[in-house]
PDB file of C-alpha atoms in Angstrom:
ATOM      1  CA  MET A  25     200.659 121.373  88.749  1.00 44.00           C
ATOM      2  CA  GLY A  26     204.457 121.356  88.187  1.00 42.00           C
ATOM      3  CA  GLN A  27     206.791 118.376  88.268  1.00 40.00           C
ATOM      4  CA  ARG A  28     205.785 115.186  90.016  1.00 38.00           C
ATOM      5  CA  SER A  29     207.818 114.198  93.086  1.00 39.00           C
ATOM      6  CA  THR A  30     208.759 110.583  93.746  1.00 37.00           C
ATOM      7  CA  ARG A  31     208.573 111.029  97.482  1.00 36.00           C
ATOM      8  CA  SER A  32     205.522 109.334  99.000  1.00 40.00           C
ATOM      9  CA  GLY A  33     205.113 112.021 101.673  1.00 41.00           C
ATOM     10  CA  THR A  34     204.865 114.734  99.089  1.00 36.00           C
ATOM     11  CA  ARG A  35     202.312 112.708  97.116  1.00 38.00           C
ATOM     12  CA  ARG A  36     200.210 112.223 100.235  1.00 38.00           C
ATOM     13  CA  ALA A  37     200.378 115.930 101.033  1.00 35.00           C
ATOM     14  CA  ARG A  38     199.322 116.903  97.528  1.00 37.00           C
ATOM     15  CA  THR A  39     196.576 114.276  97.539  1.00 37.00           C
ATOM     16  CA  GLY A  40     195.261 115.658 100.829  1.00 42.00           C
ATOM     17  CA  VAL A  41     195.256 119.220  99.494  1.00 35.00           C
ATOM     18  CA  ALA A  42     193.443 118.143  96.307  1.00 39.00           C
ATOM     19  CA  ALA A  43     190.836 116.251  98.295  1.00 39.00           C
ATOM     20  CA  ALA A  44     190.279 119.235 100.534  1.00 38.00           C
ATOM     21  CA  LEU A  45     189.885 121.545  97.536  1.00 34.00           C
ATOM     22  CA  ALA A  46     187.488 119.116  95.863  1.00 38.00           C
ATOM     23  CA  THR A  47     185.424 118.846  99.004  1.00 38.00           C
ATOM     24  CA  ALA A  48     185.262 122.636  99.325  1.00 35.00           C
ATOM     25  CA  ALA A  49     184.233 122.981  95.706  1.00 36.00           C
ATOM     26  CA  LEU A  50     181.501 120.411  96.072  1.00 33.00           C
ATOM     27  CA  ALA A  51     180.215 122.124  99.214  1.00 36.00           C
ATOM     28  CA  ALA A  52     180.181 125.521  97.502  1.00 37.00           C
ATOM     29  CA  GLY A  53     178.322 124.041  94.515  1.00 39.00           C
ATOM     30  CA  ALA A  54     175.775 122.440  96.768  1.00 36.00           C
ATOM     31  CA  LEU A  55     175.125 125.728  98.570  1.00 31.00           C
ATOM     32  CA  ALA A  56     174.769 127.573  95.288  1.00 37.00           C
ATOM     33  CA  ALA A  57     172.356 124.938  94.040  1.00 38.00           C
ATOM     34  CA  CYS A  58     170.266 125.256  97.190  1.00 35.00           C
ATOM     35  CA  ASP A  59     170.147 129.037  96.868  1.00 38.00           C
ATOM     36  CA  SER A  60     169.055 128.894  93.230  1.00 37.00           C
ATOM     37  CA  SER A  61     166.528 126.086  93.397  1.00 37.00           C
ATOM     38  CA  SER A  62     163.407 125.483  95.454  1.00 36.00           C
ATOM     39  CA  GLU A  63     164.603 127.072  98.741  1.00 37.00           C
ATOM     40  CA  PRO A  64     163.397 124.226 100.946  1.00 38.00           C
ATOM     41  CA  HIS A  65     163.827 126.229 104.144  1.00 37.00           C
ATOM     42  CA  GLY A  66     161.900 129.206 102.840  1.00 40.00           C
ATOM     43  CA  ARG A  67     164.989 131.424 102.384  1.00 43.00           C
ATOM     44  CA  ARG A  68     165.592 133.304  99.148  1.00 46.00           C
ATOM     45  CA  PRO A  69     168.085 135.952  98.047  1.00 46.00           C
ATOM     46  CA  PRO A  70     167.159 139.566  98.788  1.00 48.00           C
ATOM     47  CA  GLY A  71     164.909 141.002  96.081  1.00 48.00           C
ATOM     48  CA  ALA A  72     163.847 137.589  94.786  1.00 46.00           C
ATOM     49  CA  SER A  73     160.080 137.019  94.527  1.00 48.00           C
ATOM     50  CA  ALA A  74     158.373 133.951  95.910  1.00 50.00           C
ATOM     51  CA  ARG A  75     157.103 131.441  93.400  1.00 55.00           C
ATOM     52  CA  PRO A  76     153.304 131.390  93.284  1.00 56.00           C
ATOM     53  CA  SER A  77     151.848 128.146  94.575  1.00 58.00           C
ATOM     54  CA  PRO A  78     149.417 126.453  92.193  1.00 57.00           C
ATOM     55  CA  SER A  79     145.804 127.279  93.041  1.00 57.00           C
ATOM     56  CA  PRO A  80     143.380 124.364  93.371  1.00 54.00           C
ATOM     57  CA  SER A  81     140.936 123.842  90.527  1.00 50.00           C
ATOM     58  CA  PRO A  82     137.598 125.463  91.436  1.00 53.00           C
ATOM     59  CA  THR A  83     134.650 123.162  91.965  1.00 54.00           C
ATOM     60  CA  PRO A  84     132.092 123.887  89.237  1.00 62.00           C
ATOM     61  CA  VAL A  85     128.941 125.482  90.601  1.00 84.00           C
ATOM     62  CA  TRP A  86     126.664 124.167  87.840  1.00 96.00           C
ATOM     63  CA  ASP A  87     125.686 120.498  88.106  1.00 96.00           C
ATOM     64  CA  ARG A  88     124.876 119.152  84.648  1.00 97.00           C
ATOM     65  CA  SER A  89     123.012 116.117  85.995  1.00 97.00           C
ATOM     66  CA  PRO A  90     120.570 117.295  88.687  1.00 98.00           C
ATOM     67  CA  ASP A  91     118.613 114.555  90.406  1.00 97.00           C
ATOM     68  CA  SER A  92     115.291 116.344  91.021  1.00 98.00           C
ATOM     69  CA  LEU A  93     113.312 119.012  89.207  1.00 98.00           C
ATOM     70  CA  ALA A  94     110.500 121.486  89.884  1.00 98.00           C
ATOM     71  CA  ALA A  95     108.878 123.470  87.061  1.00 98.00           C
ATOM     72  CA  VAL A  96     107.225 126.874  87.430  1.00 98.00           C
ATOM     73  CA  GLY A  97     105.581 129.093  84.847  1.00 98.00           C
ATOM     74  CA  ASP A  98     102.449 129.299  82.723  1.00 98.00           C
ATOM     75  CA  SER A  99     100.254 127.249  80.375  1.00 98.00           C
ATOM     76  CA  ILE A 100     103.146 126.284  78.107  1.00 98.00           C
ATOM     77  CA  THR A 101     104.697 124.260  80.932  1.00 98.00           C
ATOM     78  CA  ARG A 102     101.267 122.797  81.741  1.00 98.00           C
ATOM     79  CA  GLY A 103     100.924 121.438  78.180  1.00 98.00           C
ATOM     80  CA  PHE A 104      97.706 123.412  77.632  1.00 98.00           C
ATOM     81  CA  ASP A 105      95.838 122.568  74.394  1.00 96.00           C
ATOM     82  CA  ALA A 106      98.465 119.997  73.424  1.00 97.00           C
ATOM     83  CA  CYS A 107      96.191 116.949  73.916  1.00 97.00           C
ATOM     84  CA  MET A 108      92.629 118.289  73.866  1.00 94.00           C
ATOM     85  CA  VAL A 109      90.928 121.627  73.544  1.00 93.00           C
ATOM     86  CA  LEU A 110      90.963 124.030  76.494  1.00 93.00           C
ATOM     87  CA  SER A 111      92.644 121.554  78.830  1.00 96.00           C
ATOM     88  CA  ASP A 112      95.968 121.154  80.575  1.00 98.00           C
ATOM     89  CA  CYS A 113      97.958 118.102  79.520  1.00 98.00           C
ATOM     90  CA  PRO A 114     100.913 117.952  81.933  1.00 98.00           C
ATOM     91  CA  GLU A 115     101.915 114.498  80.706  1.00 98.00           C
ATOM     92  CA  VAL A 116     103.307 116.145  77.546  1.00 98.00           C
ATOM     93  CA  SER A 117     104.954 119.059  79.357  1.00 98.00           C
ATOM     94  CA  TRP A 118     108.448 119.836  78.043  1.00 98.00           C
ATOM     95  CA  ALA A 119     109.650 120.102  81.653  1.00 98.00           C
ATOM     96  CA  THR A 120     108.113 117.231  83.611  1.00 98.00           C
ATOM     97  CA  GLY A 121     105.970 115.184  81.224  1.00 98.00           C
ATOM     98  CA  THR A 122     105.851 111.391  81.084  1.00 98.00           C
ATOM     99  CA  ASP A 123     105.021 111.101  77.374  1.00 98.00           C
ATOM    100  CA  THR A 124     107.781 109.090  75.696  1.00 97.00           C
ATOM    101  CA  VAL A 125     107.410 110.926  72.378  1.00 97.00           C
ATOM    102  CA  VAL A 126     107.993 114.322  73.985  1.00 98.00           C
ATOM    103  CA  ASN A 127     110.802 112.861  76.120  1.00 98.00           C
ATOM    104  CA  SER A 128     110.643 115.718  78.609  1.00 98.00           C
ATOM    105  CA  LEU A 129     113.561 117.308  80.384  1.00 98.00           C
ATOM    106  CA  ALA A 130     112.733 115.298  83.509  1.00 98.00           C
ATOM    107  CA  MET A 131     112.649 112.052  81.498  1.00 98.00           C
ATOM    108  CA  ARG A 132     116.072 112.823  80.046  1.00 98.00           C
ATOM    109  CA  LEU A 133     117.634 113.781  83.375  1.00 98.00           C
ATOM    110  CA  LEU A 134     115.871 111.485  85.865  1.00 98.00           C
ATOM    111  CA  GLY A 135     114.547 108.549  83.845  1.00 97.00           C
ATOM    112  CA  ALA A 136     110.936 107.374  83.909  1.00 95.00           C
ATOM    113  CA  PRO A 137     110.848 106.283  87.582  1.00 94.00           C
ATOM    114  CA  GLY A 138     112.481 109.534  88.662  1.00 96.00           C
ATOM    115  CA  VAL A 139     109.886 111.673  86.874  1.00 97.00           C
ATOM    116  CA  LYS A 140     107.139 110.379  89.150  1.00 94.00           C
ATOM    117  CA  GLU A 141     109.221 110.459  92.298  1.00 96.00           C
ATOM    118  CA  ARG A 142     111.425 113.523  91.941  1.00 98.00           C
ATOM    119  CA  SER A 143     109.732 116.049  89.622  1.00 98.00           C
ATOM    120  CA  TRP A 144     106.926 118.513  90.315  1.00 98.00           C
ATOM    121  CA  ASN A 145     104.962 120.660  87.845  1.00 98.00           C
ATOM    122  CA  LEU A 146     103.890 123.778  89.742  1.00 98.00           C
ATOM    123  CA  ALA A 147     103.122 125.967  86.716  1.00 98.00           C
ATOM    124  CA  ARG A 148      99.604 127.335  86.221  1.00 98.00           C
ATOM    125  CA  SER A 149      97.750 128.165  83.036  1.00 98.00           C
ATOM    126  CA  GLY A 150      97.157 131.909  82.833  1.00 97.00           C
ATOM    127  CA  ALA A 151     100.047 132.764  85.161  1.00 98.00           C
ATOM    128  CA  ASP A 152     102.199 135.828  84.608  1.00 98.00           C
ATOM    129  CA  ALA A 153     105.342 137.126  86.286  1.00 98.00           C
ATOM    130  CA  ALA A 154     103.432 138.373  89.339  1.00 98.00           C
ATOM    131  CA  ASP A 155     102.578 134.730  90.172  1.00 98.00           C
ATOM    132  CA  LEU A 156     106.202 133.626  90.097  1.00 98.00           C
ATOM    133  CA  PRO A 157     107.227 134.337  93.729  1.00 98.00           C
ATOM    134  CA  GLU A 158     104.415 132.168  95.087  1.00 98.00           C
ATOM    135  CA  GLN A 159     105.202 129.382  92.628  1.00 98.00           C
ATOM    136  CA  MET A 160     108.870 129.580  93.531  1.00 98.00           C
ATOM    137  CA  ALA A 161     108.014 129.222  97.218  1.00 98.00           C
ATOM    138  CA  ARG A 162     106.087 126.055  96.436  1.00 98.00           C
ATOM    139  CA  ALA A 163     108.994 124.770  94.386  1.00 98.00           C
ATOM    140  CA  ALA A 164     111.486 125.461  97.170  1.00 98.00           C
ATOM    141  CA  ALA A 165     109.381 123.379  99.573  1.00 98.00           C
ATOM    142  CA  HIS A 166     110.390 120.287  97.570  1.00 98.00           C
ATOM    143  CA  ASP A 167     114.096 121.191  97.871  1.00 97.00           C
ATOM    144  CA  PRO A 168     114.753 120.434  94.171  1.00 98.00           C
ATOM    145  CA  GLU A 169     118.197 120.396  92.622  1.00 98.00           C
ATOM    146  CA  LEU A 170     116.846 122.223  89.554  1.00 98.00           C
ATOM    147  CA  VAL A 171     113.984 124.663  88.974  1.00 98.00           C
ATOM    148  CA  THR A 172     112.861 125.478  85.432  1.00 98.00           C
ATOM    149  CA  VAL A 173     111.239 128.835  84.686  1.00 98.00           C
ATOM    150  CA  MET A 174     109.185 129.747  81.603  1.00 98.00           C
ATOM    151  CA  ILE A 175     107.192 132.948  82.061  1.00 98.00           C
ATOM    152  CA  GLY A 176     106.387 136.131  80.176  1.00 98.00           C
ATOM    153  CA  ALA A 177     104.043 135.242  77.303  1.00 98.00           C
ATOM    154  CA  ASN A 178     100.949 136.192  79.301  1.00 98.00           C
ATOM    155  CA  ASP A 179     102.606 139.429  80.405  1.00 98.00           C
ATOM    156  CA  ALA A 180     102.817 140.454  76.750  1.00 98.00           C
ATOM    157  CA  CYS A 181      99.531 138.848  75.641  1.00 98.00           C
ATOM    158  CA  ALA A 182      97.129 141.295  77.241  1.00 95.00           C
ATOM    159  CA  ASP A 183      93.815 142.638  75.919  1.00 94.00           C
ATOM    160  CA  THR A 184      95.498 145.877  74.926  1.00 96.00           C
ATOM    161  CA  VAL A 185      99.050 147.168  74.636  1.00 97.00           C
ATOM    162  CA  SER A 186      98.523 149.445  77.640  1.00 98.00           C
ATOM    163  CA  ARG A 187      97.751 146.416  79.821  1.00 98.00           C
ATOM    164  CA  MET A 188     100.995 144.589  79.151  1.00 98.00           C
ATOM    165  CA  THR A 189     103.103 144.143  82.295  1.00 98.00           C
ATOM    166  CA  PRO A 190     105.539 147.073  82.636  1.00 98.00           C
ATOM    167  CA  VAL A 191     109.161 146.001  82.356  1.00 98.00           C
ATOM    168  CA  GLY A 192     109.955 147.316  85.856  1.00 98.00           C
ATOM    169  CA  GLU A 193     107.185 145.220  87.401  1.00 98.00           C
ATOM    170  CA  PHE A 194     108.330 142.180  85.437  1.00 98.00           C
ATOM    171  CA  ARG A 195     111.837 142.624  86.841  1.00 98.00           C
ATOM    172  CA  ALA A 196     110.606 143.122  90.392  1.00 98.00           C
ATOM    173  CA  SER A 197     108.552 139.909  90.242  1.00 98.00           C
ATOM    174  CA  LEU A 198     111.460 137.886  88.911  1.00 98.00           C
ATOM    175  CA  GLU A 199     113.866 139.269  91.517  1.00 98.00           C
ATOM    176  CA  ALA A 200     111.367 138.530  94.289  1.00 98.00           C
ATOM    177  CA  ALA A 201     110.965 134.967  93.001  1.00 98.00           C
ATOM    178  CA  MET A 202     114.730 134.392  92.959  1.00 98.00           C
ATOM    179  CA  ALA A 203     115.100 135.881  96.431  1.00 98.00           C
ATOM    180  CA  ARG A 204     112.393 133.564  97.750  1.00 98.00           C
ATOM    181  CA  LEU A 205     114.100 130.535  96.235  1.00 98.00           C
ATOM    182  CA  ARG A 206     117.488 131.512  97.630  1.00 98.00           C
ATOM    183  CA  ARG A 207     115.993 131.935 101.100  1.00 97.00           C
ATOM    184  CA  ASP A 208     114.318 128.523 101.156  1.00 97.00           C
ATOM    185  CA  ALA A 209     116.457 126.438  98.772  1.00 98.00           C
ATOM    186  CA  PRO A 210     119.819 128.234  98.465  1.00 97.00           C
ATOM    187  CA  LYS A 211     121.566 125.507  96.456  1.00 97.00           C
ATOM    188  CA  ALA A 212     118.844 124.924  93.863  1.00 98.00           C
ATOM    189  CA  GLN A 213     119.885 125.542  90.275  1.00 98.00           C
ATOM    190  CA  VAL A 214     117.628 127.563  87.976  1.00 98.00           C
ATOM    191  CA  TYR A 215     117.127 127.218  84.233  1.00 98.00           C
ATOM    192  CA  VAL A 216     115.372 130.225  82.675  1.00 98.00           C
ATOM    193  CA  ALA A 217     113.823 129.876  79.219  1.00 98.00           C
ATOM    194  CA  SER A 218     113.354 132.949  77.056  1.00 98.00           C
ATOM    195  CA  VAL A 219     109.903 134.203  76.051  1.00 98.00           C
ATOM    196  CA  PRO A 220     108.921 132.852  72.610  1.00 97.00           C
ATOM    197  CA  ASP A 221     108.890 135.083  69.535  1.00 98.00           C
ATOM    198  CA  LEU A 222     105.224 136.118  69.403  1.00 97.00           C
ATOM    199  CA  LYS A 223     105.618 138.025  66.158  1.00 97.00           C
ATOM    200  CA  ARG A 224     106.838 134.898  64.421  1.00 95.00           C
ATOM    201  CA  LEU A 225     103.771 133.161  65.850  1.00 93.00           C
ATOM    202  CA  TRP A 226     101.598 135.745  64.093  1.00 95.00           C
ATOM    203  CA  SER A 227     103.464 135.427  60.806  1.00 92.00           C
ATOM    204  CA  GLU A 228     103.260 131.613  60.871  1.00 89.00           C
ATOM    205  CA  GLY A 229      99.577 131.347  61.764  1.00 89.00           C
ATOM    206  CA  ARG A 230      97.933 134.258  59.962  1.00 90.00           C
ATOM    207  CA  GLY A 231      97.864 132.349  56.693  1.00 86.00           C
ATOM    208  CA  ASP A 232      95.747 129.574  58.186  1.00 85.00           C
ATOM    209  CA  ALA A 233      92.057 130.461  57.907  1.00 83.00           C
ATOM    210  CA  LEU A 234      91.041 128.357  60.906  1.00 84.00           C
ATOM    211  CA  GLY A 235      93.888 129.576  63.069  1.00 83.00           C
ATOM    212  CA  SER A 236      93.247 133.257  62.435  1.00 84.00           C
ATOM    213  CA  ARG A 237      89.526 132.791  63.188  1.00 87.00           C
ATOM    214  CA  ILE A 238      90.391 131.115  66.486  1.00 91.00           C
ATOM    215  CA  TRP A 239      92.639 134.028  67.385  1.00 94.00           C
ATOM    216  CA  GLU A 240      89.647 136.346  67.061  1.00 91.00           C
ATOM    217  CA  LEU A 241      88.245 134.716  70.202  1.00 89.00           C
ATOM    218  CA  GLY A 242      90.761 136.793  72.122  1.00 89.00           C
ATOM    219  CA  ILE A 243      93.988 134.763  72.157  1.00 94.00           C
ATOM    220  CA  CYS A 244      96.940 137.115  72.695  1.00 97.00           C
ATOM    221  CA  ALA A 245      95.008 140.087  71.337  1.00 96.00           C
ATOM    222  CA  THR A 246      97.981 142.449  71.508  1.00 97.00           C
ATOM    223  CA  MET A 247      99.834 140.436  68.864  1.00 97.00           C
ATOM    224  CA  LEU A 248      97.274 138.178  67.194  1.00 96.00           C
ATOM    225  CA  GLY A 249      94.168 140.350  67.151  1.00 95.00           C
ATOM    226  CA  ASP A 250      93.025 141.445  63.656  1.00 94.00           C
ATOM    227  CA  ALA A 251      95.567 139.046  62.207  1.00 95.00           C
ATOM    228  CA  GLN A 252      94.920 140.059  58.597  1.00 94.00           C
ATOM    229  CA  ASP A 253      95.294 143.775  59.295  1.00 95.00           C
ATOM    230  CA  VAL A 254      98.660 144.924  57.944  1.00 95.00           C
ATOM    231  CA  SER A 255      98.019 148.650  58.258  1.00 97.00           C
ATOM    232  CA  VAL A 256     100.690 150.927  59.720  1.00 98.00           C
ATOM    233  CA  ARG A 257      98.809 151.144  62.991  1.00 97.00           C
ATOM    234  CA  ALA A 258      98.501 147.356  63.302  1.00 97.00           C
ATOM    235  CA  GLN A 259     102.170 146.894  62.475  1.00 97.00           C
ATOM    236  CA  GLU A 260     103.157 149.469  65.080  1.00 98.00           C
ATOM    237  CA  ARG A 261     101.070 147.614  67.669  1.00 98.00           C
ATOM    238  CA  ARG A 262     102.788 144.323  66.890  1.00 98.00           C
ATOM    239  CA  ASP A 263     106.213 145.979  66.935  1.00 98.00           C
ATOM    240  CA  THR A 264     105.453 147.393  70.386  1.00 98.00           C
ATOM    241  CA  VAL A 265     104.571 143.929  71.671  1.00 98.00           C
ATOM    242  CA  GLN A 266     107.707 142.488  70.104  1.00 98.00           C
ATOM    243  CA  GLN A 267     109.849 145.149  71.773  1.00 98.00           C
ATOM    244  CA  ARG A 268     108.255 144.307  75.112  1.00 98.00           C
ATOM    245  CA  VAL A 269     109.062 140.614  74.668  1.00 98.00           C
ATOM    246  CA  VAL A 270     112.673 141.512  73.863  1.00 98.00           C
ATOM    247  CA  ALA A 271     112.775 143.690  76.996  1.00 98.00           C
ATOM    248  CA  TYR A 272     111.404 140.820  79.113  1.00 99.00           C
ATOM    249  CA  ASN A 273     114.129 138.547  77.768  1.00 98.00           C
ATOM    250  CA  ASP A 274     116.749 141.149  78.633  1.00 98.00           C
ATOM    251  CA  VAL A 275     115.413 141.137  82.197  1.00 98.00           C
ATOM    252  CA  LEU A 276     115.479 137.327  82.368  1.00 98.00           C
ATOM    253  CA  LYS A 277     119.074 137.331  81.167  1.00 98.00           C
ATOM    254  CA  ASP A 278     120.159 140.108  83.541  1.00 98.00           C
ATOM    255  CA  VAL A 279     118.538 138.732  86.697  1.00 98.00           C
ATOM    256  CA  CYS A 280     119.825 135.230  85.973  1.00 98.00           C
ATOM    257  CA  ALA A 281     123.359 136.511  85.356  1.00 97.00           C
ATOM    258  CA  LYS A 282     123.501 137.830  88.928  1.00 97.00           C
ATOM    259  CA  ASP A 283     123.043 134.331  90.366  1.00 97.00           C
ATOM    260  CA  ASP A 284     125.886 131.787  90.171  1.00 95.00           C
ATOM    261  CA  ARG A 285     123.422 128.899  90.088  1.00 97.00           C
ATOM    262  CA  CYS A 286     121.241 130.239  87.260  1.00 98.00           C
ATOM    263  CA  ARG A 287     121.422 129.611  83.510  1.00 98.00           C
ATOM    264  CA  TYR A 288     119.517 131.616  80.915  1.00 98.00           C
ATOM    265  CA  ASP A 289     118.940 129.842  77.605  1.00 98.00           C
ATOM    266  CA  GLY A 290     120.732 132.570  75.667  1.00 98.00           C
ATOM    267  CA  GLY A 291     117.545 133.389  73.771  1.00 98.00           C
ATOM    268  CA  ALA A 292     117.284 129.861  72.342  1.00 98.00           C
ATOM    269  CA  VAL A 293     113.486 129.596  72.682  1.00 98.00           C
ATOM    270  CA  PHE A 294     112.973 133.092  71.265  1.00 98.00           C
ATOM    271  CA  ASP A 295     115.293 132.325  68.341  1.00 98.00           C
ATOM    272  CA  TYR A 296     113.827 128.908  67.499  1.00 97.00           C
ATOM    273  CA  ARG A 297     112.322 128.956  63.991  1.00 94.00           C
ATOM    274  CA  PHE A 298     109.171 127.013  64.798  1.00 92.00           C
ATOM    275  CA  SER A 299     106.543 126.190  62.187  1.00 90.00           C
ATOM    276  CA  GLY A 300     102.864 125.256  62.276  1.00 89.00           C
ATOM    277  CA  ALA A 301     103.789 121.674  63.163  1.00 92.00           C
ATOM    278  CA  GLN A 302     104.938 122.878  66.580  1.00 95.00           C
ATOM    279  CA  LEU A 303     101.638 124.690  67.335  1.00 94.00           C
ATOM    280  CA  SER A 304      98.430 123.344  68.849  1.00 95.00           C
ATOM    281  CA  ARG A 305      95.797 122.560  66.203  1.00 91.00           C
ATOM    282  CA  TRP A 306      93.182 123.906  68.574  1.00 92.00           C
ATOM    283  CA  ASP A 307      94.515 127.401  69.136  1.00 93.00           C
ATOM    284  CA  TRP A 308      97.603 127.950  66.930  1.00 93.00           C
ATOM    285  CA  PHE A 309      99.262 129.489  69.969  1.00 95.00           C
ATOM    286  CA  HIS A 310     100.369 126.889  72.505  1.00 96.00           C
ATOM    287  CA  PRO A 311     102.967 124.250  71.627  1.00 97.00           C
ATOM    288  CA  SER A 312     101.766 120.934  70.244  1.00 97.00           C
ATOM    289  CA  ARG A 313     103.382 117.646  71.283  1.00 98.00           C
ATOM    290  CA  ASP A 314     105.992 118.360  68.633  1.00 98.00           C
ATOM    291  CA  GLY A 315     106.544 121.851  70.020  1.00 98.00           C
ATOM    292  CA  GLN A 316     106.851 120.510  73.568  1.00 98.00           C
ATOM    293  CA  GLN A 317     109.471 118.041  72.356  1.00 98.00           C
ATOM    294  CA  ARG A 318     111.513 120.868  70.815  1.00 98.00           C
ATOM    295  CA  LEU A 319     111.375 122.838  74.079  1.00 98.00           C
ATOM    296  CA  ALA A 320     112.608 119.762  75.961  1.00 98.00           C
ATOM    297  CA  GLU A 321     115.502 119.381  73.523  1.00 98.00           C
ATOM    298  CA  ILE A 322     116.533 123.016  73.905  1.00 98.00           C
ATOM    299  CA  ALA A 323     116.404 122.845  77.691  1.00 98.00           C
ATOM    300  CA  HIS A 324     118.328 119.587  77.944  1.00 98.00           C
ATOM    301  CA  ARG A 325     121.039 120.819  75.582  1.00 98.00           C
ATOM    302  CA  ASN A 326     121.583 124.014  77.570  1.00 98.00           C
ATOM    303  CA  ILE A 327     121.420 122.410  81.007  1.00 98.00           C
ATOM    304  CA  THR A 328     123.893 119.646  80.195  1.00 98.00           C
ATOM    305  CA  ALA A 329     126.320 121.836  78.246  1.00 97.00           C
ATOM    306  CA  ALA A 330     129.766 122.384  79.743  1.00 95.00           C
ATOM    307  CA  GLN A 331     129.332 126.143  79.386  1.00 94.00           C
ATOM    308  CA  ALA A 332     126.285 128.355  79.649  1.00 92.00           C
ATOM    309  CA  PRO A 333     124.910 129.531  76.283  1.00 91.00           C
TER     310      PRO A 333
END
């Protein structure tokens, strides 16, 4: 800054100028910092884009711990032939049973007192997809937090292949059932189990002399009739039934996927490699207590999982 002067006036003048310059510099820096930081007054330089504000975390639609449960479907959910011959045994139902060995889905989710107070088994032995809308209406009347669906085996297990439920009709029944539930209980969650692998059922039971004789009484004739016949024609018949079951499962998956509050099991029941221990000793078709327990395990795992299967 040149030579220093000894005169006090000059020092004061220079000190004043320096202070003024420092103040100006600080002010300019502060303005620049304001322009380049968070723009508290909402102003930004021309051409600059606004910073996106963080979006709130979405509330998950699926509740992994529902507090009430209604079950719809067919004889599997009624526990048919699991305790005694030709009889429903709802106490061992995979969905709503009270049997401690089976440890049903309702027992796992609600506890023993809750099963009696807040679960309802509305399935019916012999039911097929056409019965589902009416069952769903009855379920909705209880305003449950969760509805379980297991349907389709009877649609495939007809007297003849030509009498199996057409895929289009199966879809229409399922869509009507979901629409009825959404009208009367819009917030209810739905768990949809896949149709079991009927061809595996045939392959597991055909080697048992008693089981194959029981099948001749007319149990699931499309798949299990003439169990020892392995001719081309018989194999084609069984393949046709298997393809229909796969098509039903595709429908279950597709219809469920269109509803934010629905979970399909991802084919878990169809894929389960069950053995004779999981089949009723009276008909080698319906699940035994052991089989009901496995269905409960599959359902509970999928319903309480963080992500859908």
